[in-house]
CSV table of C-alpha atoms in Angstrom, one decimal:
chain,number,residue,atom,x,y,z
H,1,MET,CA,-49.8,95.3,29.9
H,2,ILE,CA,-47.6,98.2,30.7
H,3,LEU,CA,-44.4,97.4,32.7
H,4,LEU,CA,-43.7,100.7,34.5
H,5,GLY,CA,-40.7,101.0,36.7
H,6,ILE,CA,-39.5,97.5,36.1
H,7,GLY,CA,-35.9,98.7,35.8
H,8,SER,CA,-35.9,99.6,39.5
H,9,LEU,CA,-36.1,96.0,40.5
H,10,LYS,CA,-32.4,95.7,40.3
H,11,MET,CA,-32.0,92.8,42.8
H,12,SER,CA,-34.6,90.6,41.2
H,13,ARG,CA,-33.4,87.2,40.2
H,14,HIS,CA,-36.6,85.8,38.7
H,15,LEU,CA,-39.1,87.6,36.5
H,16,ASP,CA,-42.3,85.7,35.6
H,17,LEU,CA,-44.3,87.2,32.8
H,18,SER,CA,-45.9,84.0,31.7
H,19,TRP,CA,-49.4,84.3,30.3
H,20,SER,CA,-49.0,88.0,29.9
H,21,ASP,CA,-50.3,90.1,26.9
H,22,VAL,CA,-47.1,92.2,26.7
H,23,GLU,CA,-46.0,92.9,23.1
H,24,MET,CA,-42.6,94.3,23.8
H,25,LEU,CA,-40.4,94.3,26.9
H,26,PRO,CA,-39.2,97.7,27.9
H,27,ASP,CA,-35.6,98.4,27.4
H,28,SER,CA,-35.3,98.9,31.2
H,29,VAL,CA,-35.5,95.1,31.6
H,30,VAL,CA,-31.8,94.9,30.7
H,31,GLN,CA,-31.0,96.9,33.9
H,32,LEU,CA,-31.9,93.8,35.9
H,33,THR,CA,-28.4,92.5,35.8
H,34,ASN,CA,-29.0,90.0,38.6
H,35,LEU,CA,-31.8,88.3,36.7
H,36,GLN,CA,-31.3,84.5,36.4
H,37,THR,CA,-34.8,83.5,35.0
H,38,LEU,CA,-36.9,85.3,32.5
H,39,ASP,CA,-40.1,83.4,32.0
H,40,LEU,CA,-42.2,84.5,29.0
H,41,TYR,CA,-44.2,81.3,28.6
H,42,ARG,CA,-47.5,81.8,26.7
H,43,GLY,CA,-46.6,85.4,25.9
H,44,TYR,CA,-48.8,85.1,22.8
H,45,ARG,CA,-48.5,88.8,21.8
H,46,LEU,CA,-44.8,89.1,22.4
H,47,ILE,CA,-43.2,90.2,19.1
H,48,ALA,CA,-39.7,91.2,20.2
H,49,LEU,CA,-37.0,91.0,22.9
H,50,PRO,CA,-34.8,93.9,23.9
H,51,LEU,CA,-32.0,94.3,21.4
H,52,ASP,CA,-29.5,94.7,24.3
H,53,ILE,CA,-30.6,91.6,26.1
H,54,GLY,CA,-27.0,90.5,26.2
H,55,SER,CA,-26.6,92.8,29.2
H,56,LEU,CA,-28.3,90.2,31.4
H,57,LYS,CA,-25.0,88.5,32.0
H,58,ASP,CA,-26.3,86.3,34.8
H,59,LEU,CA,-29.4,84.9,33.0
H,60,ARG,CA,-29.7,81.2,33.2
H,61,GLU,CA,-33.1,80.5,31.8
H,62,LEU,CA,-34.9,82.1,28.9
H,63,LYS,CA,-38.4,80.6,28.6
H,64,LEU,CA,-40.1,81.5,25.3
H,65,LYS,CA,-42.3,78.5,24.8
H,66,TYR,CA,-45.7,79.4,23.2
H,67,CYS,CA,-44.6,82.9,22.4
H,68,GLU,CA,-46.5,82.4,19.1
H,69,SER,CA,-45.9,85.9,17.7
H,70,LEU,CA,-42.1,85.9,18.2
H,71,LYS,CA,-40.3,85.6,14.9
H,72,VAL,CA,-36.7,86.5,15.6
H,73,LEU,CA,-34.1,86.5,18.4
H,74,PRO,CA,-31.7,89.5,18.8
H,75,ARG,CA,-28.1,88.7,18.0
H,76,GLU,CA,-27.1,89.7,21.6
H,77,VAL,CA,-28.7,86.4,22.9
H,78,GLY,CA,-25.3,84.9,22.0
H,79,SER,CA,-23.8,87.0,24.8
H,80,LEU,CA,-25.8,85.2,27.5
H,81,ARG,CA,-22.9,82.9,28.3
H,82,ARG,CA,-24.4,81.6,31.5
H,83,LEU,CA,-27.6,80.6,29.7
H,84,ARG,CA,-28.6,77.0,30.6
H,85,CYS,CA,-32.1,76.7,29.1
H,86,LEU,CA,-33.3,78.0,25.7
H,87,ASP,CA,-36.8,76.8,24.7
H,88,LEU,CA,-38.1,78.0,21.4
H,89,SER,CA,-40.9,75.5,21.0
H,90,ASN,CA,-44.2,76.9,19.6
H,91,THR,CA,-42.6,80.2,18.5
H,92,LYS,CA,-42.3,81.4,14.9
H,93,ILE,CA,-38.5,81.7,15.1
H,94,GLU,CA,-37.1,80.1,11.9
H,95,VAL,CA,-33.4,80.8,12.2
H,96,LEU,CA,-31.1,81.4,15.1
H,97,PRO,CA,-28.3,83.9,15.1
H,98,GLU,CA,-25.1,82.1,14.5
H,99,SER,CA,-23.7,83.4,17.8
H,100,CYS,CA,-26.4,81.5,19.8
H,101,ILE,CA,-24.8,78.2,19.1
H,102,ASP,CA,-21.2,79.3,19.0
H,103,ASN,CA,-21.0,81.1,22.3
H,104,LEU,CA,-23.6,79.5,24.7
H,105,SER,CA,-21.2,76.9,26.1
H,106,ASN,CA,-23.2,76.4,29.3
H,107,LEU,CA,-26.4,75.3,27.7
H,108,GLU,CA,-27.9,72.2,29.2
H,109,LEU,CA,-31.3,72.3,27.4
H,110,ILE,CA,-32.2,73.6,24.0
H,111,HIS,CA,-35.5,73.1,22.2
H,112,PHE,CA,-35.5,74.3,18.6
H,113,GLY,CA,-39.2,73.7,18.0
H,114,ASN,CA,-39.6,74.2,14.2
H,115,CYS,CA,-36.6,76.4,13.9
H,116,LYS,CA,-34.0,75.5,11.3
H,117,LEU,CA,-31.3,73.3,12.8
H,118,PRO,CA,-27.8,74.8,12.7
H,119,LYS,CA,-25.3,73.2,10.3
H,120,GLU,CA,-22.8,72.7,13.1
H,121,ILE,CA,-22.9,72.3,16.8
H,122,LYS,CA,-19.7,72.8,18.8
H,123,ASN,CA,-18.6,73.9,22.2
H,124,LEU,CA,-21.7,72.6,24.1
H,125,PRO,CA,-20.1,70.1,26.5
H,126,LYS,CA,-22.9,70.4,29.1
H,127,LEU,CA,-25.8,69.9,26.8
H,128,ARG,CA,-28.2,67.2,28.3
H,129,ILE,CA,-31.4,67.8,26.4
H,130,PHE,CA,-31.6,68.4,22.6
H,131,LYS,CA,-35.1,68.6,21.1
H,132,HIS,CA,-36.5,69.8,17.8
H,133,TRP,CA,-39.6,69.1,15.6
H,134,ARG,CA,-38.0,69.2,12.2
H,135,LYS,CA,-39.1,66.0,10.4
H,136,ASN,CA,-38.5,66.9,6.7
H,137,LYS,CA,-36.4,64.5,4.6
H,138,GLU,CA,-34.0,67.2,3.6
H,139,ASP,CA,-33.2,68.1,7.2
H,140,GLU,CA,-30.0,66.7,8.8
H,141,MET,CA,-28.5,66.7,12.2
H,142,PRO,CA,-25.8,69.4,12.8
H,143,ARG,CA,-22.2,68.4,12.4
H,144,GLY,CA,-20.6,67.7,15.7
H,145,ILE,CA,-23.6,65.9,17.3
H,146,GLU,CA,-21.3,63.0,18.2
H,147,THR,CA,-19.4,65.3,20.6
H,148,LEU,CA,-22.4,65.9,22.9
H,149,THR,CA,-21.5,63.0,25.2
H,150,CYS,CA,-23.6,64.4,28.1
H,151,LEU,CA,-26.8,64.1,26.1
H,152,GLU,CA,-29.6,62.4,28.1
H,153,VAL,CA,-32.5,63.2,25.8
H,154,LEU,CA,-32.3,63.4,22.0
H,155,GLU,CA,-35.6,64.1,20.3
H,156,SER,CA,-35.1,63.5,17.5
H,157,TYR,CA,-32.1,62.1,15.7
H,158,LEU,CA,-32.4,62.4,11.9
H,159,VAL,CA,-30.7,59.7,9.9
H,160,LYS,CA,-28.7,61.2,7.0
H,161,ASN,CA,-29.8,60.2,3.5
H,162,CYS,CA,-26.7,58.3,2.4
H,163,ARG,CA,-28.6,56.7,-0.5
H,164,GLU,CA,-28.3,59.9,-2.5
H,165,THR,CA,-25.0,61.2,-1.1
H,166,ILE,CA,-21.9,59.9,-2.8
H,167,SER,CA,-19.6,60.8,0.0
H,168,CYS,CA,-21.3,58.5,2.5
H,169,ASN,CA,-19.0,55.5,2.5
H,170,SER,CA,-20.0,52.6,4.7
H,171,GLY,CA,-17.9,52.5,7.9
H,172,THR,CA,-16.7,56.1,7.8
H,173,ASP,CA,-17.6,59.0,10.0
H,174,SER,CA,-20.0,60.3,7.2
H,175,ASP,CA,-22.4,57.5,8.0
H,176,GLY,CA,-25.3,59.3,9.8
H,177,ILE,CA,-26.3,56.8,12.5
H,178,ILE,CA,-22.6,56.1,13.6
H,179,GLU,CA,-22.8,59.6,15.3
H,180,LEU,CA,-24.9,57.9,18.1
H,181,ALA,CA,-22.1,55.4,18.9
H,182,ASN,CA,-20.5,57.2,21.8
H,183,LEU,CA,-23.5,59.0,23.2
H,184,ASN,CA,-23.7,56.6,26.1
H,185,SER,CA,-25.5,58.9,28.5
H,186,LEU,CA,-28.7,58.8,26.5
H,187,GLN,CA,-31.8,57.9,28.5
H,188,GLU,CA,-34.4,58.9,25.9
H,189,LEU,CA,-33.8,58.6,22.1
H,190,TRP,CA,-36.0,59.1,19.0
H,191,ILE,CA,-34.6,58.1,15.7
H,192,HIS,CA,-36.3,59.3,12.5
H,193,ASN,CA,-35.8,58.4,8.8
H,194,LEU,CA,-34.6,54.8,9.6
H,195,ASP,CA,-35.5,54.0,6.0
H,196,PHE,CA,-32.1,55.7,5.1
H,197,VAL,CA,-30.1,53.1,7.1
H,198,ARG,CA,-28.7,50.6,4.6
H,199,GLY,CA,-28.7,47.4,6.5
H,200,GLY,CA,-28.1,45.6,9.8
H,201,THR,CA,-24.4,46.4,9.9
H,202,ASP,CA,-25.1,50.2,9.5
H,203,ALA,CA,-27.8,50.0,12.2
H,204,ALA,CA,-25.5,48.2,14.7
H,205,ARG,CA,-23.0,51.1,14.4
H,206,ALA,CA,-25.3,53.2,16.6
H,207,LYS,CA,-24.4,50.7,19.4
H,208,LEU,CA,-27.8,50.9,21.1
H,209,LYS,CA,-27.1,47.7,22.9
H,210,ASP,CA,-24.2,49.3,24.7
H,211,LYS,CA,-26.2,52.2,26.1
H,212,VAL,CA,-26.9,51.1,29.6
H,213,ASN,CA,-28.7,54.2,30.6
H,214,ILE,CA,-31.3,54.2,27.9
H,215,ARG,CA,-34.9,53.8,29.1
H,216,TYR,CA,-37.1,55.0,26.2
H,217,LEU,CA,-36.4,54.2,22.5
H,218,CYS,CA,-38.6,55.4,19.7
H,219,LEU,CA,-37.8,54.0,16.2
H,220,ILE,CA,-39.5,55.7,13.2
H,221,TRP,CA,-39.4,54.9,9.5
H,222,GLY,CA,-40.6,57.2,6.8
H,223,SER,CA,-41.5,55.9,3.3
H,224,ILE,CA,-41.2,52.4,2.2
H,225,PHE,CA,-38.3,51.8,-0.2
H,226,GLU,CA,-38.3,49.0,-2.7
H,227,ASP,CA,-35.5,47.2,-1.0
H,228,ASP,CA,-35.0,43.5,-0.5
H,229,ASP,CA,-37.3,42.8,2.4
H,230,ASP,CA,-34.3,41.4,4.3
H,231,VAL,CA,-32.7,44.9,4.4
H,232,GLN,CA,-35.3,46.5,6.6
H,233,ASN,CA,-35.7,43.3,8.7
H,234,MET,CA,-31.9,43.5,9.4
H,235,VAL,CA,-32.1,47.2,10.2
H,236,LEU,CA,-34.5,46.5,13.0
H,237,GLU,CA,-32.4,43.5,14.0
H,238,GLY,CA,-29.3,45.7,14.3
H,239,LEU,CA,-31.1,48.3,16.5
H,240,GLU,CA,-31.4,45.9,19.4
H,241,PRO,CA,-31.4,48.0,22.6
H,242,ASN,CA,-29.8,47.5,26.0
H,243,VAL,CA,-31.4,45.1,28.5
H,244,ASN,CA,-32.3,48.1,30.7
H,245,LEU,CA,-34.9,49.5,28.3
H,246,LYS,CA,-38.3,50.3,29.8
H,247,LYS,CA,-40.3,51.6,26.9
H,248,LEU,CA,-40.1,50.7,23.2
H,249,GLU,CA,-42.0,52.4,20.3
H,250,VAL,CA,-41.8,51.2,16.7
H,251,ASN,CA,-43.5,53.3,14.0
H,252,TYR,CA,-44.0,52.5,10.4
H,253,PHE,CA,-41.5,49.7,10.2
H,254,PRO,CA,-41.7,48.6,6.5
H,255,GLY,CA,-40.2,45.1,7.0
H,256,LEU,CA,-42.1,41.8,6.9
H,257,LYS,CA,-41.1,40.4,10.3
H,258,PHE,CA,-40.0,41.6,13.7
H,259,PRO,CA,-36.7,40.4,15.1
H,260,LYS,CA,-36.6,37.8,17.8
H,261,TRP,CA,-35.0,40.2,20.4
H,262,MET,CA,-38.4,42.0,20.6
H,263,GLY,CA,-40.0,38.9,22.3
H,264,SER,CA,-37.0,37.7,24.3
H,265,SER,CA,-37.1,37.8,28.0
H,266,THR,CA,-33.3,37.7,27.9
H,267,CYS,CA,-33.0,40.7,25.7
H,268,LEU,CA,-35.8,42.8,27.2
H,269,PRO,CA,-36.1,41.6,30.8
H,270,THR,CA,-37.2,45.0,32.3
H,271,LEU,CA,-39.4,46.3,29.4
H,272,VAL,CA,-42.6,47.8,30.7
H,273,GLU,CA,-44.3,49.3,27.6
H,274,ILE,CA,-44.4,48.6,23.9
H,275,ILE,CA,-46.2,50.6,21.2
H,276,LEU,CA,-46.3,49.3,17.6
H,277,TRP,CA,-47.8,51.7,15.1
H,278,GLY,CA,-48.4,51.4,11.4
H,279,CYS,CA,-46.2,48.4,10.6
H,280,ILE,CA,-48.5,47.5,7.8
H,281,ARG,CA,-46.5,44.8,6.0
H,282,CYS,CA,-45.9,42.6,9.0
H,283,GLU,CA,-48.2,39.6,9.0
H,284,LYS,CA,-47.3,38.4,12.5
H,285,LEU,CA,-46.8,40.3,15.7
H,286,PRO,CA,-43.7,39.7,17.8
H,287,ALA,CA,-43.9,37.0,20.4
H,288,LEU,CA,-44.4,39.1,23.5
H,289,GLY,CA,-46.0,36.8,26.0
H,290,LEU,CA,-42.8,35.8,27.9
H,291,LEU,CA,-41.6,39.4,28.7
H,292,PRO,CA,-41.9,39.3,32.5
H,293,CYS,CA,-42.4,43.1,33.1
H,294,LEU,CA,-44.5,44.1,30.2
H,295,SER,CA,-47.5,46.0,31.6
H,296,VAL,CA,-48.7,48.2,28.7
H,297,LEU,CA,-49.1,47.0,25.1
H,298,GLU,CA,-50.5,49.1,22.3
H,299,ILE,CA,-50.8,47.9,18.7
H,300,TRP,CA,-52.2,50.1,16.0
H,301,LYS,CA,-52.9,49.8,12.2
H,302,MET,CA,-51.3,46.4,11.6
H,303,LYS,CA,-53.2,45.9,8.4
H,304,SER,CA,-51.6,42.6,7.3
H,305,VAL,CA,-52.2,40.6,10.6
H,306,LYS,CA,-55.1,38.3,10.2
H,307,CYS,CA,-54.6,35.9,13.1
H,308,LEU,CA,-53.2,36.1,16.6
H,309,GLY,CA,-52.1,32.7,17.6
H,310,ASP,CA,-49.2,30.9,19.3
H,311,GLU,CA,-46.6,33.1,17.7
H,312,PHE,CA,-48.1,36.1,19.6
H,313,TYR,CA,-47.6,34.4,23.0
H,314,TYR,CA,-44.2,32.8,22.7
H,315,GLN,CA,-41.3,32.3,20.2
H,316,GLN,CA,-39.0,29.9,21.9
H,317,GLU,CA,-39.5,26.6,20.2
H,318,GLU,CA,-37.7,24.8,22.9
H,319,GLU,CA,-40.3,26.0,25.4
H,320,ARG,CA,-43.1,24.6,23.3
H,321,ILE,CA,-41.3,21.3,22.8
H,322,ARG,CA,-40.7,21.1,26.6
H,323,SER,CA,-44.3,21.8,27.3
H,324,CYS,CA,-45.6,19.2,24.8
H,325,ASN,CA,-43.2,16.6,26.2
H,326,ASN,CA,-44.4,17.2,29.7
H,327,ILE,CA,-48.0,16.5,28.7
H,328,LEU,CA,-47.2,13.6,26.4
H,329,GLY,CA,-44.9,12.0,28.9
H,330,GLY,CA,-47.3,12.2,31.9
H,331,THR,CA,-50.3,13.9,33.2
H,332,THR,CA,-51.1,17.6,33.0
H,333,GLU,CA,-50.8,17.8,36.8
H,334,ASN,CA,-47.1,17.0,36.4
H,335,ALA,CA,-46.6,19.6,33.7
H,336,THR,CA,-45.0,23.0,34.6
H,337,THR,CA,-47.5,25.9,34.3
H,338,MET,CA,-46.3,28.7,32.2
H,339,SER,CA,-47.7,32.2,32.6
H,340,LEU,CA,-48.0,34.3,29.4
H,341,PHE,CA,-48.3,38.1,29.6
H,342,PRO,CA,-47.9,37.7,33.4
H,343,SER,CA,-47.6,41.5,34.2
H,344,LEU,CA,-49.8,42.9,31.4
H,345,ILE,CA,-52.3,45.4,32.8
H,346,HIS,CA,-53.4,47.4,29.8
H,347,LEU,CA,-53.9,46.0,26.3
H,348,LYS,CA,-54.9,48.3,23.4
H,349,LEU,CA,-55.4,46.8,19.9
H,350,SER,CA,-56.5,48.2,16.5
H,351,MET,CA,-56.1,45.7,13.6
H,352,GLU,CA,-58.8,46.2,10.9
H,353,ASN,CA,-58.2,42.9,9.1
H,354,LEU,CA,-57.8,40.6,12.1
H,355,GLU,CA,-60.1,37.6,11.7
H,356,GLU,CA,-59.0,35.2,14.5
H,357,TRP,CA,-57.6,35.5,18.0
H,358,VAL,CA,-56.9,32.2,19.6
H,359,ALA,CA,-55.2,31.3,22.9
H,360,PRO,CA,-52.5,28.6,23.1
H,361,PRO,CA,-54.2,25.2,23.0
H,362,LEU,CA,-52.3,23.5,25.9
H,363,PRO,CA,-53.8,23.7,29.4
H,364,ILE,CA,-50.5,24.4,31.0
H,365,TYR,CA,-50.6,28.0,29.7
H,366,ILE,CA,-52.2,30.7,31.8
H,367,SER,CA,-52.6,34.0,29.8
H,368,PHE,CA,-53.3,37.6,30.8
H,369,SER,CA,-53.5,36.8,34.6
H,370,SER,CA,-53.0,40.5,35.5
H,371,LEU,CA,-55.0,42.2,32.6
H,372,GLU,CA,-57.4,44.9,33.9
H,373,LYS,CA,-58.1,47.1,30.9
H,374,LEU,CA,-58.7,45.9,27.3
H,375,GLU,CA,-59.4,48.3,24.5
H,376,ILE,CA,-60.4,46.9,21.0
H,377,ASN,CA,-60.8,49.4,18.2
H,378,CYS,CA,-61.7,48.6,14.6
H,379,PHE,CA,-62.0,44.8,14.4
H,380,PRO,CA,-64.9,44.5,11.9
H,381,LYS,CA,-63.7,41.1,10.6
H,382,LEU,CA,-63.0,39.4,13.9
H,383,ARG,CA,-64.7,36.0,14.2
H,384,THR,CA,-63.1,34.4,17.4
H,385,THR,CA,-61.6,35.6,20.6
H,386,PRO,CA,-60.2,33.8,23.7
H,387,ASN,CA,-61.8,33.7,27.1
H,388,SER,CA,-58.6,34.4,29.0
H,389,PHE,CA,-59.5,37.7,30.6
H,390,HIS,CA,-60.6,36.7,34.1
H,391,PHE,CA,-59.7,39.9,35.9
H,392,LEU,CA,-60.9,42.6,33.6
H,393,LYS,CA,-62.1,45.8,35.2
H,394,GLU,CA,-62.6,47.9,32.1
H,395,LEU,CA,-63.5,46.9,28.5
H,396,GLU,CA,-63.8,49.3,25.6
H,397,LEU,CA,-65.1,48.1,22.2
H,398,TYR,CA,-65.3,50.2,19.1
H,399,ASP,CA,-66.3,49.1,15.5
H,400,THR,CA,-66.0,45.4,16.5
H,401,ASN,CA,-68.0,42.3,15.6
H,402,SER,CA,-70.3,41.9,18.6
H,403,LYS,CA,-70.6,38.1,18.1
H,404,ALA,CA,-66.8,37.7,18.3
H,405,VAL,CA,-66.5,39.3,21.7
H,406,THR,CA,-69.0,37.1,23.5
H,407,PRO,CA,-66.2,35.1,25.2
H,408,PHE,CA,-65.1,38.2,27.0
H,409,PHE,CA,-68.3,38.0,29.0
H,410,ALA,CA,-67.9,34.2,29.8
H,411,THR,CA,-64.9,34.5,32.0
H,412,GLY,CA,-66.6,34.5,35.3
H,413,GLY,CA,-67.4,38.1,35.8
H,414,TRP,CA,-68.4,41.3,34.1
H,415,PRO,CA,-66.0,44.2,33.8
H,416,SER,CA,-66.9,47.1,36.1
H,417,ASP,CA,-66.6,49.6,33.3
H,418,ILE,CA,-67.9,48.6,29.8
H,419,ARG,CA,-68.1,51.0,26.9
């Protein structure tokens, strides 16, 4: 593509060169001093930006996503003081000019992609979205992250390895996760390297429970340390989120048991979706049946779970005692009916060592009254399943014992879509 005469478009405010095959922008682009948006999305051949790009004093958005041949940014990018959006995802840029972070005080969104994170972030009071894809154990968050009090999306926060850092004294500002304490505008938060958190007290310093705006929380561990089992159990206990949470994801949790808050209708009254992935040491799932708004549940690679029983449906012992007393003290007609998983619409399970799946034995329990889609993947050892799925519309079975799933077809109707 040859951009002839582009410098004559002096009144242009938006220049869209997305999906173009241009390799280099002509120097005349910097004459477009009214330009506010420069969109180079999917410019897969682009190898350089004009060295004098700082002349675009009014530029607000610089979109470089999927400029897969771009390796460097000119130093003059730091002169774009009105810049609000800088997206470097899916580029080959490895290091930013220092001036980019020091001078771009109006930035509201920055996506580093795989670019090396700066050692320090300062003077970014308007930043709302901070994203990167660095997941190496040696990577750390920039100093000053705790000052970004307008942050709404943080993907991802990297917990500092205080196990090997002598200067990390418990309770001081050097503790990695305490940097999250005052970021109360957060709506979406990913936390990586949680295996570096040293216990429940350290975890609680993030003050997730106080973050009333948070809607999505993703908790990710790395390798399994040879800690006392209670250490990792208490870490997850200390990461209890605010009651307004809508979606929770827990990946590679190395503890032996989930905390009670995960199955509490008081702690998670508005939770809509849960994803549990690779929590291979847990022998029991959290009791999720009493969460009133839970509509999507995905559970993957839970290798130690062999049975889904009462503990999967409820955890409150007093509820079970009350129900038993109702039946023992009178007729089942007088007992109060309890709905378990009342709002669940989509259930997706993959547990290769699961052998039994049984429903609560008491007739006062009604389970999965809203379930429409059930996906079961990799259940070769499964022997028994409940027949609680009366409203299924879609059933998907992969690598599952065919005899065990017979009850699915004895619930009064066939799903409209069976795979």
